[in-house]
Amino acid sequence: MITLAEGLRLPTNGLDYTILALYFIVVLGIGFAAKRSVRTSLDFFLSGRSLPAWVTGLAFVAANLGATEILGMAANGAQYGAYTVHWYWIGAIPAMVFLGLVMMPFYYGSKVRSVPEFLLHRFGPSSHLLSSIIFAVSSVLIAGVNLYAMAIVLQALLGWPQWVAIVVAGFFVLAYITIGGLSSAIYNEVLQFFVILAALIPLTVVGLKRVGGWDGLTHSLTSSHGDAFLTAWKGTGIGEGNPLGANWLTIVLGLGFVMSFGYWTTNFAEVQRALSAKNLSAARRTPLIAAFPKIFIPVVVVVPGLIALVMEPTLGKSKDGLQYNDAIPVLMRDLLPNGVLGIAVTGLLAAFMAGMAANVSSFNTVFTNDIWAAYLKKGREDAYYLKTGRVVTAVGVLIGMGTAFIASSFSNIMNYLQTLFSFFNVPLFVVFIIGMFWKRTSAAAGFWGLLSGTAAAMVNYFWFYKQGIIAIPSDQGANFVSSIVAFVVGALVMVVVTLVTKPRPAESLAGLVYGTRSPGMEELPAEGDDAWYRRPALLGWGAVVLAAVCYIPFSF
């Protein structure tokens, strides 16, 4: 999945390892500090719904800013150029705003502990169990990707054997989540967010200086790759060719709507951070606060990929040489002195751990509450489920170590992750969006819509695309098409099944369907939450406008 060149070994010394050791000590310290607040299963799985919006907001964006994204998006920047910004400005911000403004009142107001539990209330046990199993599987797959990717990187950069890197990182993630639960994961994600920025900002600044600033960078890339390489929309007309293998329709519908909304609004690894907020207002603001740093992440992720392409023109040109995935490690090797190098390695490690911890903490919640407690061991005392959650955390880490190797057949990290999202998150989004806005939708429609959407995405990818029945230029383009197919098939099946089955009683849908309210939605804002700068609508639309403005320099 990730092949890093042997020549990337970093000249680390005692100072760099001291910084790394200090980080590990702080991580475990946060875990032990958070342990004091863990008394019930709600404390362990959702931090007792007690955290402020700024904490959950930073954790929300850090949970997504795993090293698979850092390495993968830098690789995409080197391979596809400015087309990569679509994953942020159209592929994230609108969906994050929709989650905060529209969906969080239903999630938080209904007092559910997980995304699958919402489906239990809306559609019943069949959809609930199916979605819980799907989410549990996808969580350990994605957690494993972070762990395996980190092992490969540390082997190349520091010379650590793969098994050592896997055991060390897995142990620390396991330790601080088992000790302090979600609170430990979230507070560590806030720390990791700043450590990641401390690693990436110097890399970007020094790199730009090395290639002659922004003007020098754009001149070099325009000369070597043409004018379109630094524009986001040029060459995306239907029938036109571009490196991404996608046109404006598949970008807008496949990435901007189906995949983006499917990921950000139903991925419990993200939504769990908002559900841990102290009240409904804080929960709504969580993804909206996260949207603002997300807008500017391309500056420290995509731009370094472009810089690496100028500094190493052979990047991705040869199977045996430096690959696109080597973009960030190349800059670390060539630009950073000792000390700063230690911070950069720590930042990469923090990013891997943030991505893994987000998926492990969401896995233990879904498995314990939505599978074990709901169907296998009902009605036990709370202490039993708290203990079960800790055991399941260990199991999730171990499974993640094993499932990581499934990804070895993929040559690009983001191709693999986007494939998983098209399989699992998009069908969930279809069920959510139709069930949330159409009262008539029946329980059977939720189950068959989810099952058919998942199956359709897999058939399109493994049969039509991989067997060459339809010609799609790239894996990413195939993922966009799979997402659209999953959405359309799932929606059609839901409509047909709804029309031939009995709807749920209207009184059972309070707070679950748009236009209805539950008692939890009547919560009054806490003191200070009604300040004008905290209004969700202002934050949400402000983020959308800012993202649109960011497109302007890359559109001509």
Coordinates of C-alpha atoms in Angstrom, one line a residue, residues 3-549:
T3 CA 6.3 1.8 -0.5
L4 CA 8.9 4.3 0.8
A5 CA 12.3 4.4 -0.8
E6 CA 15.3 3.2 1.2
G7 CA 17.0 6.5 0.7
L8 CA 14.6 8.2 3.0
R9 CA 16.3 7.2 6.2
L10 CA 16.4 10.3 8.4
P11 CA 19.6 11.5 10.3
T12 CA 17.9 11.4 13.7
N13 CA 19.8 11.8 16.9
G14 CA 19.2 11.8 20.7
L15 CA 17.4 15.1 20.6
D16 CA 14.8 13.8 18.2
Y17 CA 14.2 10.7 20.2
T18 CA 13.9 12.7 23.4
I19 CA 11.1 14.8 21.8
L20 CA 9.4 11.6 20.7
A21 CA 9.7 10.1 24.2
L22 CA 8.3 13.2 25.8
Y23 CA 5.3 13.1 23.5
F24 CA 4.6 9.4 24.5
I25 CA 4.8 10.4 28.2
V26 CA 2.3 13.3 27.8
V27 CA -0.1 11.0 25.9
L28 CA -0.2 8.5 28.7
G29 CA -0.4 11.3 31.3
I30 CA -3.5 12.6 29.6
G31 CA -5.0 9.1 29.7
F32 CA -4.4 8.8 33.4
A33 CA -5.8 12.3 34.0
A34 CA -8.9 11.5 32.1
K35 CA -9.4 8.2 34.1
R36 CA -10.6 10.2 37.1
S37 CA -13.7 11.3 35.1
V38 CA -14.7 7.7 34.0
R39 CA -17.3 6.3 36.3
T40 CA -20.0 5.1 34.0
S41 CA -20.2 3.6 30.5
L42 CA -21.5 7.0 29.2
D43 CA -18.3 8.6 30.6
F44 CA -16.2 6.0 28.8
F45 CA -18.0 6.0 25.4
L46 CA -19.2 9.7 25.2
S47 CA -17.2 11.6 27.8
G48 CA -20.4 12.0 29.9
R49 CA -21.6 14.5 27.2
S50 CA -19.6 17.2 29.1
L51 CA -17.0 18.7 26.7
P52 CA -16.9 22.3 25.4
A53 CA -17.4 23.0 21.7
W54 CA -13.8 24.2 21.1
V55 CA -12.4 20.9 22.4
T56 CA -14.8 18.7 20.4
G57 CA -14.4 20.9 17.3
L58 CA -10.6 20.5 17.3
A59 CA -10.9 16.8 18.1
F60 CA -13.4 16.5 15.2
V61 CA -10.9 17.8 12.6
A62 CA -7.9 16.0 14.2
A63 CA -9.7 12.7 14.1
N64 CA -9.9 13.1 10.3
L65 CA -6.3 14.5 10.0
G66 CA -4.7 11.1 10.3
A67 CA -1.3 10.5 8.7
T68 CA -3.1 8.5 6.0
E69 CA -4.6 11.8 5.0
I70 CA -1.4 13.8 5.4
L71 CA 0.7 11.3 3.3
G72 CA -2.2 10.5 0.9
M73 CA -3.3 14.1 0.2
A74 CA 0.3 15.2 -0.2
A75 CA 0.7 12.3 -2.7
N76 CA -2.5 13.4 -4.5
G77 CA -1.1 17.0 -4.6
A78 CA 2.1 15.7 -6.3
Q79 CA 0.2 13.5 -8.6
Y80 CA -3.0 15.5 -9.4
G81 CA -1.9 19.1 -8.6
A82 CA -4.6 21.6 -7.6
Y83 CA -7.4 19.1 -8.3
T84 CA -6.7 17.8 -4.8
V85 CA -8.3 20.9 -3.2
H86 CA -11.7 19.5 -4.2
W87 CA -11.5 17.0 -1.3
Y88 CA -11.5 19.9 1.0
W89 CA -13.6 22.8 -0.3
I90 CA -16.3 20.9 -2.1
G91 CA -15.7 17.4 -0.6
A92 CA -15.8 18.4 3.1
I93 CA -17.0 21.9 4.0
P94 CA -20.6 21.7 2.7
A95 CA -21.2 18.3 4.3
M96 CA -19.7 19.5 7.7
V97 CA -22.0 22.5 7.6
F98 CA -25.0 20.3 6.8
L99 CA -24.1 18.0 9.7
G100 CA -24.0 20.9 12.1
L101 CA -27.0 22.8 11.0
V102 CA -29.4 20.0 10.0
M103 CA -28.4 16.6 11.3
M104 CA -26.9 17.3 14.8
P105 CA -30.3 18.4 16.3
F106 CA -31.6 14.9 15.4
Y107 CA -28.6 13.0 16.6
Y108 CA -28.1 14.9 19.9
G109 CA -31.8 15.7 20.5
S110 CA -32.7 12.0 20.3
K111 CA -30.0 11.2 22.9
V112 CA -28.6 8.4 20.9
R113 CA -25.1 7.1 21.8
S114 CA -24.1 6.2 18.2
V115 CA -25.1 6.6 14.5
P116 CA -26.5 3.1 14.2
E117 CA -28.6 3.7 17.3
F118 CA -30.4 6.5 15.4
L119 CA -31.3 3.9 12.8
L120 CA -32.7 1.7 15.5
H121 CA -35.2 4.4 16.5
R122 CA -36.0 5.4 12.9
F123 CA -36.2 2.0 11.2
G124 CA -36.0 -0.8 13.8
P125 CA -33.7 -3.6 14.7
S126 CA -32.9 -5.0 11.2
S127 CA -31.4 -1.8 9.9
H128 CA -29.8 -1.2 13.3
L129 CA -28.0 -4.5 13.3
L130 CA -26.9 -4.4 9.7
S131 CA -25.5 -0.8 10.0
S132 CA -23.7 -1.7 13.3
I133 CA -22.0 -4.7 11.7
I134 CA -21.0 -2.6 8.6
F135 CA -19.7 0.2 10.8
A136 CA -17.7 -2.2 13.1
V137 CA -16.1 -3.8 10.0
S138 CA -15.2 -0.5 8.4
S139 CA -13.8 1.0 11.6
V140 CA -11.3 -1.8 12.2
L141 CA -10.3 -1.7 8.5
I142 CA -9.6 2.0 8.6
A143 CA -7.9 1.8 12.0
G144 CA -5.6 -0.9 10.6
V145 CA -4.7 1.2 7.6
N146 CA -3.3 3.9 10.0
L147 CA -1.3 1.4 12.0
Y148 CA 0.2 -0.4 9.0
A149 CA 1.0 2.9 7.2
M150 CA 2.7 4.2 10.3
A151 CA 4.8 1.0 10.6
I152 CA 6.0 1.3 7.0
V153 CA 6.8 5.0 7.4
L154 CA 8.8 4.5 10.6
Q155 CA 10.7 1.6 9.1
A156 CA 11.8 3.8 6.2
L157 CA 12.5 7.0 8.2
L158 CA 13.9 5.6 11.5
G159 CA 14.9 2.1 10.6
W160 CA 12.4 0.5 13.1
P161 CA 11.3 -3.0 12.2
Q162 CA 7.6 -3.1 11.2
W163 CA 6.5 -5.2 14.1
V164 CA 8.2 -2.9 16.6
A165 CA 6.4 0.2 15.1
I166 CA 3.1 -1.7 15.1
V167 CA 3.5 -2.9 18.7
V168 CA 4.7 0.5 20.1
A169 CA 1.9 2.6 18.5
G170 CA -0.8 0.0 19.1
F171 CA 0.2 -0.2 22.7
F172 CA 0.0 3.5 23.3
V173 CA -3.3 3.9 21.6
L174 CA -4.7 0.9 23.5
A175 CA -3.3 2.2 26.8
Y176 CA -4.7 5.7 26.7
I177 CA -8.2 4.8 25.3
T178 CA -8.6 1.8 27.7
I179 CA -7.5 4.0 30.7
G180 CA -9.4 7.2 30.0
G181 CA -12.0 6.3 27.4
L182 CA -13.2 8.8 24.8
S183 CA -12.2 11.8 26.9
S184 CA -8.6 10.6 26.7
A185 CA -8.8 10.1 23.0
I186 CA -10.4 13.5 22.5
Y187 CA -7.9 15.5 24.6
N188 CA -5.1 13.7 23.0
E189 CA -6.5 14.5 19.6
V190 CA -6.5 18.2 20.5
L191 CA -2.8 17.9 21.5
Q192 CA -2.1 15.9 18.3
F193 CA -3.8 18.6 16.2
F194 CA -1.2 21.2 17.4
V195 CA 1.7 18.7 17.2
I196 CA 0.7 17.9 13.6
L197 CA 0.6 21.7 12.7
A198 CA 4.0 22.2 14.4
A199 CA 5.4 19.5 12.1
L200 CA 3.8 20.6 8.9
I201 CA 4.0 24.4 9.1
P202 CA 7.9 24.5 9.2
L203 CA 8.0 22.0 6.4
T204 CA 5.8 24.2 4.2
V205 CA 7.5 27.5 5.0
V206 CA 11.1 26.2 4.5
G207 CA 10.0 24.2 1.4
L208 CA 8.5 27.3 -0.2
K209 CA 11.6 29.3 0.6
R210 CA 13.8 26.6 -1.0
V211 CA 11.8 26.6 -4.3
G212 CA 11.7 30.4 -4.6
G213 CA 8.3 31.2 -2.9
W214 CA 4.9 30.7 -4.4
D215 CA 5.9 32.4 -7.7
G216 CA 8.9 30.1 -8.1
L217 CA 6.7 27.1 -7.3
T218 CA 4.0 28.0 -9.8
H219 CA 6.5 28.8 -12.5
S220 CA 8.3 25.5 -12.1
L221 CA 5.1 23.4 -12.1
T222 CA 3.5 25.3 -15.0
S223 CA 6.7 24.8 -17.1
S224 CA 6.9 21.1 -16.3
H225 CA 3.2 20.1 -16.1
G226 CA 1.2 22.8 -18.0
D227 CA -1.2 25.5 -16.9
A228 CA -4.0 23.1 -15.9
F229 CA -1.9 21.5 -13.1
L230 CA -2.5 24.4 -10.8
T231 CA -6.2 25.0 -11.6
A232 CA -9.0 23.1 -9.9
W233 CA -11.5 23.0 -12.8
K234 CA -9.6 23.2 -16.1
G235 CA -10.0 20.0 -18.1
T236 CA -13.0 18.8 -16.1
G237 CA -15.5 19.2 -18.9
I238 CA -17.5 16.0 -19.8
G239 CA -15.3 14.1 -22.3
E240 CA -12.1 16.1 -21.5
G241 CA -9.1 14.3 -20.0
N242 CA -7.3 15.2 -16.8
P243 CA -5.0 13.4 -14.4
L244 CA -7.8 12.8 -11.9
G245 CA -9.9 10.9 -14.3
A246 CA -13.1 12.7 -13.3
N247 CA -15.3 15.5 -14.8
W248 CA -17.1 18.3 -13.1
L249 CA -20.3 16.2 -12.8
T250 CA -18.6 13.3 -11.0
I251 CA -16.7 15.7 -8.8
V252 CA -19.8 17.7 -7.8
L253 CA -22.2 14.7 -7.5
G254 CA -19.8 11.8 -6.7
L255 CA -17.3 13.6 -4.4
G256 CA -19.1 16.9 -3.4
F257 CA -22.5 15.4 -2.6
V258 CA -22.6 11.6 -2.3
M259 CA -19.2 10.6 -0.9
S260 CA -18.7 13.8 1.1
F261 CA -22.1 13.9 2.8
G262 CA -21.9 10.1 3.2
Y263 CA -18.7 10.4 5.1
W264 CA -19.1 13.5 7.2
T265 CA -22.8 13.0 8.2
T266 CA -22.8 9.2 9.0
N267 CA -19.2 8.4 10.0
F268 CA -19.4 7.8 13.7
A269 CA -15.7 8.3 14.2
E270 CA -16.5 12.0 13.5
V271 CA -20.0 12.3 14.9
Q272 CA -19.0 10.7 18.2
R273 CA -16.9 13.8 18.9
A274 CA -20.0 16.0 18.5
L275 CA -22.1 13.7 20.6
S276 CA -19.7 14.1 23.5
A277 CA -20.3 17.9 23.6
K278 CA -21.9 19.4 26.8
N279 CA -25.2 20.5 25.2
L280 CA -27.0 20.7 21.8
S281 CA -25.6 24.1 21.0
A282 CA -22.0 22.9 21.5
A283 CA -22.8 19.7 19.5
R284 CA -24.1 21.7 16.5
R285 CA -21.0 24.0 16.6
T286 CA -18.5 21.1 16.8
P287 CA -18.4 20.4 13.0
L288 CA -18.8 24.1 12.2
I289 CA -15.8 25.1 14.3
A290 CA -13.8 22.2 12.7
A291 CA -14.7 23.5 9.2
F292 CA -12.5 26.6 9.5
P293 CA -9.2 24.8 10.1
K294 CA -10.3 22.2 7.6
I295 CA -10.5 24.9 4.9
F296 CA -6.8 25.8 5.4
I297 CA -5.4 22.3 5.8
P298 CA -4.5 22.2 2.0
V299 CA -1.8 24.8 2.7
V300 CA 0.2 22.4 4.9
V301 CA -0.7 19.2 3.1
V302 CA -1.3 19.7 -0.6
V303 CA 1.3 22.5 -1.0
P304 CA 4.1 20.3 0.4
G305 CA 3.2 17.7 -2.2
L306 CA 3.7 20.4 -4.9
I307 CA 7.0 21.5 -3.3
A308 CA 8.2 17.9 -3.2
L309 CA 7.4 17.5 -6.9
V310 CA 9.7 20.5 -7.7
M311 CA 12.5 19.4 -5.4
E312 CA 12.3 15.8 -6.6
P313 CA 11.2 15.9 -10.3
T314 CA 11.5 12.0 -10.5
L315 CA 8.7 11.6 -7.9
G316 CA 6.3 8.9 -9.1
K317 CA 8.2 8.4 -12.4
S318 CA 9.7 5.0 -11.7
K319 CA 8.5 1.9 -9.9
D320 CA 11.8 1.5 -8.2
G321 CA 12.4 5.1 -7.3
L322 CA 10.6 7.7 -5.2
Q323 CA 6.8 7.4 -5.2
Y324 CA 4.1 10.0 -4.7
N325 CA 3.6 8.7 -1.2
D326 CA 7.2 9.8 -0.4
A327 CA 6.4 13.5 -0.8
I328 CA 6.3 14.4 2.9
P329 CA 9.2 12.1 4.0
V330 CA 11.4 13.6 1.1
L331 CA 10.8 17.1 2.5
M332 CA 11.5 16.0 6.1
R333 CA 14.8 14.4 4.9
D334 CA 16.0 17.3 2.9
L335 CA 14.8 20.4 4.8
L336 CA 14.6 19.8 8.5
P337 CA 17.5 20.0 11.1
N338 CA 17.6 17.8 14.2
G339 CA 15.1 18.9 16.8
V340 CA 12.7 20.2 14.2
L341 CA 13.1 16.8 12.6
G342 CA 12.0 15.2 15.9
I343 CA 8.9 17.4 16.0
A344 CA 8.1 16.4 12.4
V345 CA 8.4 12.6 13.2
T346 CA 6.4 13.1 16.3
G347 CA 3.7 15.0 14.3
L348 CA 3.5 12.1 11.8
L349 CA 3.2 9.6 14.6
A350 CA 0.6 11.8 16.3
A351 CA -1.4 11.9 13.1
F352 CA -1.4 8.1 12.8
M353 CA -2.4 7.7 16.4
A354 CA -5.2 10.2 16.0
G355 CA -6.7 8.4 13.0
M356 CA -6.4 5.0 14.7
A357 CA -7.7 6.2 18.0
A358 CA -10.8 7.8 16.4
N359 CA -11.8 4.6 14.7
V360 CA -11.0 2.3 17.7
S361 CA -13.0 4.5 20.1
S362 CA -15.9 4.5 17.7
F363 CA -15.6 0.7 17.2
N364 CA -15.7 0.0 20.9
T365 CA -18.8 2.1 21.3
V366 CA -20.7 0.6 18.4
F367 CA -19.8 -3.0 19.2
T368 CA -20.5 -2.7 22.9
N369 CA -23.7 -0.7 22.8
D370 CA -25.2 -1.6 19.4
I371 CA -24.2 -5.3 19.1
W372 CA -23.2 -6.8 22.4
A373 CA -25.6 -4.9 24.7
A374 CA -28.5 -4.7 22.2
Y375 CA -28.5 -8.3 21.0
L376 CA -26.1 -10.6 22.9
K377 CA -26.0 -9.6 26.6
K378 CA -29.1 -7.4 27.4
G379 CA -30.0 -5.9 30.7
R380 CA -26.6 -6.2 32.5
E381 CA -25.4 -3.6 35.0
D382 CA -23.6 -0.5 33.8
A383 CA -20.2 -1.7 35.2
Y384 CA -20.4 -4.8 33.0
Y385 CA -20.7 -2.7 29.8
L386 CA -17.9 -0.4 31.0
K387 CA -15.6 -3.4 31.5
T388 CA -16.8 -4.8 28.1
G389 CA -15.9 -1.5 26.4
R390 CA -12.3 -1.8 27.7
V391 CA -11.9 -5.4 26.6
V392 CA -13.4 -4.5 23.1
T393 CA -10.9 -1.7 22.8
A394 CA -8.0 -4.2 23.1
V395 CA -9.8 -6.5 20.6
G396 CA -10.2 -3.7 18.1
V397 CA -6.5 -2.8 18.2
L398 CA -5.5 -6.4 17.7
I399 CA -8.0 -6.8 14.8
G400 CA -6.7 -3.6 13.3
M401 CA -3.2 -5.0 13.2
G402 CA -4.5 -7.9 11.2
T403 CA -6.9 -6.2 8.8
A404 CA -4.3 -3.6 7.8
F405 CA -2.6 -6.1 5.4
I406 CA -5.9 -6.3 3.4
A407 CA -4.9 -2.9 2.0
S408 CA -1.6 -4.1 0.6
S409 CA -3.1 -4.6 -2.9
F410 CA -3.7 -0.8 -3.2
S411 CA -1.0 1.4 -4.5
N412 CA -2.4 4.7 -3.0
I413 CA -3.6 5.2 0.5
M414 CA -6.5 7.6 -0.4
N415 CA -7.7 5.2 -3.2
Y416 CA -8.2 2.5 -0.5
L417 CA -9.9 4.8 2.0
Q418 CA -12.2 6.3 -0.6
T419 CA -13.1 2.8 -1.8
L420 CA -14.2 1.9 1.8
F421 CA -16.2 5.1 2.1
S422 CA -18.1 4.5 -1.2
F423 CA -18.9 0.9 0.0
F424 CA -20.0 1.7 3.6
N425 CA -20.7 5.4 4.2
V426 CA -22.6 6.3 1.0
P427 CA -25.4 3.7 1.5
L428 CA -25.8 4.8 5.1
F429 CA -26.2 8.4 3.9
V430 CA -29.0 7.3 1.5
V431 CA -30.9 5.7 4.3
F432 CA -30.4 8.6 6.6
I433 CA -31.3 11.4 4.2
I434 CA -34.5 9.7 2.9
G435 CA -35.6 8.5 6.3
M436 CA -35.0 11.9 7.8
F437 CA -36.9 13.9 5.2
W438 CA -39.7 11.4 4.2
K439 CA -42.1 10.4 6.9
R440 CA -43.6 7.6 4.8
T441 CA -40.3 5.7 4.6
S442 CA -40.9 2.2 6.1
A443 CA -38.7 0.1 8.3
A444 CA -38.2 -2.5 5.6
A445 CA -37.0 0.3 3.2
G446 CA -34.2 1.2 5.6
F447 CA -32.8 -2.3 5.6
W448 CA -33.1 -3.1 1.9
G449 CA -31.9 0.4 0.9
L450 CA -28.7 0.0 3.0
L451 CA -28.1 -3.6 1.8
S452 CA -28.7 -2.8 -1.9
G453 CA -26.6 0.4 -1.9
T454 CA -23.6 -1.4 -0.3
A455 CA -24.0 -4.3 -2.8
A456 CA -24.3 -1.9 -5.8
A457 CA -21.1 0.0 -4.9
M458 CA -19.2 -3.3 -4.6
V459 CA -20.5 -4.7 -7.9
N460 CA -19.7 -1.5 -9.7
Y461 CA -16.1 -1.4 -8.3
F462 CA -15.1 -5.1 -8.4
W463 CA -17.1 -6.2 -11.5
F464 CA -17.7 -3.3 -13.9
Y465 CA -14.5 -1.3 -13.1
K466 CA -12.0 -4.0 -12.2
Q467 CA -13.1 -6.3 -15.0
G468 CA -12.9 -3.5 -17.5
I469 CA -16.6 -3.7 -18.4
I470 CA -16.8 0.1 -18.2
A471 CA -13.8 2.3 -18.8
I472 CA -12.9 4.7 -15.9
P473 CA -9.4 6.3 -16.1
S474 CA -8.5 6.0 -12.4
D475 CA -9.4 4.4 -9.0
Q476 CA -10.5 7.7 -7.7
G477 CA -12.8 8.2 -10.7
A478 CA -14.2 4.7 -10.1
N479 CA -14.9 5.6 -6.5
F480 CA -16.9 8.6 -7.5
V481 CA -18.9 6.5 -9.9
S482 CA -19.4 3.8 -7.3
S483 CA -20.7 6.4 -4.9
I484 CA -23.2 7.7 -7.3
V485 CA -24.4 4.1 -8.2
A486 CA -24.7 3.3 -4.5
F487 CA -26.8 6.4 -3.9
V488 CA -29.1 6.0 -6.9
V489 CA -29.7 2.2 -6.3
G490 CA -30.2 2.6 -2.6
A491 CA -32.7 5.5 -3.1
L492 CA -34.7 3.7 -5.8
V493 CA -34.9 0.5 -3.7
M494 CA -36.1 2.6 -0.7
V495 CA -38.8 4.3 -2.7
V496 CA -40.1 1.1 -4.2
V497 CA -40.1 -0.8 -0.9
T498 CA -41.7 2.0 1.0
L499 CA -44.6 2.1 -1.5
V500 CA -45.4 -1.5 -1.0
T501 CA -44.9 -1.7 2.8
K502 CA -46.6 -0.2 5.8
P503 CA -45.1 3.0 7.2
R504 CA -44.2 3.4 10.9
P505 CA -46.7 5.1 13.2
A506 CA -46.3 8.9 13.1
E507 CA -46.1 9.2 16.9
S508 CA -42.9 7.0 16.9
L509 CA -41.1 9.5 14.6
A510 CA -40.9 12.5 17.0
G511 CA -37.5 14.0 16.7
L512 CA -36.4 11.5 14.0
V513 CA -37.9 13.1 10.9
Y514 CA -37.6 16.7 9.7
G515 CA -40.5 18.8 10.8
T516 CA -41.0 16.9 14.1
R517 CA -39.4 17.6 17.5
S518 CA -38.5 15.6 20.5
P519 CA -38.1 16.9 24.1
G520 CA -34.3 16.9 23.7
M521 CA -34.5 19.5 20.9
E522 CA -36.2 22.0 23.2
E523 CA -33.0 22.4 25.2
L524 CA -32.4 26.1 26.0
P525 CA -28.9 27.5 25.1
A526 CA -26.4 27.7 28.0
E527 CA -25.2 31.1 29.1
G528 CA -23.2 32.7 26.4
D529 CA -24.3 30.3 23.7
D530 CA -26.7 32.8 22.2
A531 CA -23.8 35.3 21.4
W532 CA -23.9 36.4 17.8
Y533 CA -20.4 34.9 17.0
R534 CA -21.6 31.5 18.2
R535 CA -24.7 31.2 16.1
P536 CA -24.6 28.0 14.0
A537 CA -26.0 29.6 10.9
L538 CA -23.4 32.4 10.9
L539 CA -20.6 29.9 11.4
G540 CA -21.9 27.5 8.8
W541 CA -22.6 29.9 6.0
G542 CA -19.3 31.8 6.8
A543 CA -17.4 28.5 6.3
V544 CA -19.2 27.8 3.0
V545 CA -18.5 31.4 1.7
L546 CA -14.8 31.2 2.8
A547 CA -14.4 27.8 1.0
A548 CA -15.9 29.3 -2.2
V549 CA -13.6 32.3 -2.0

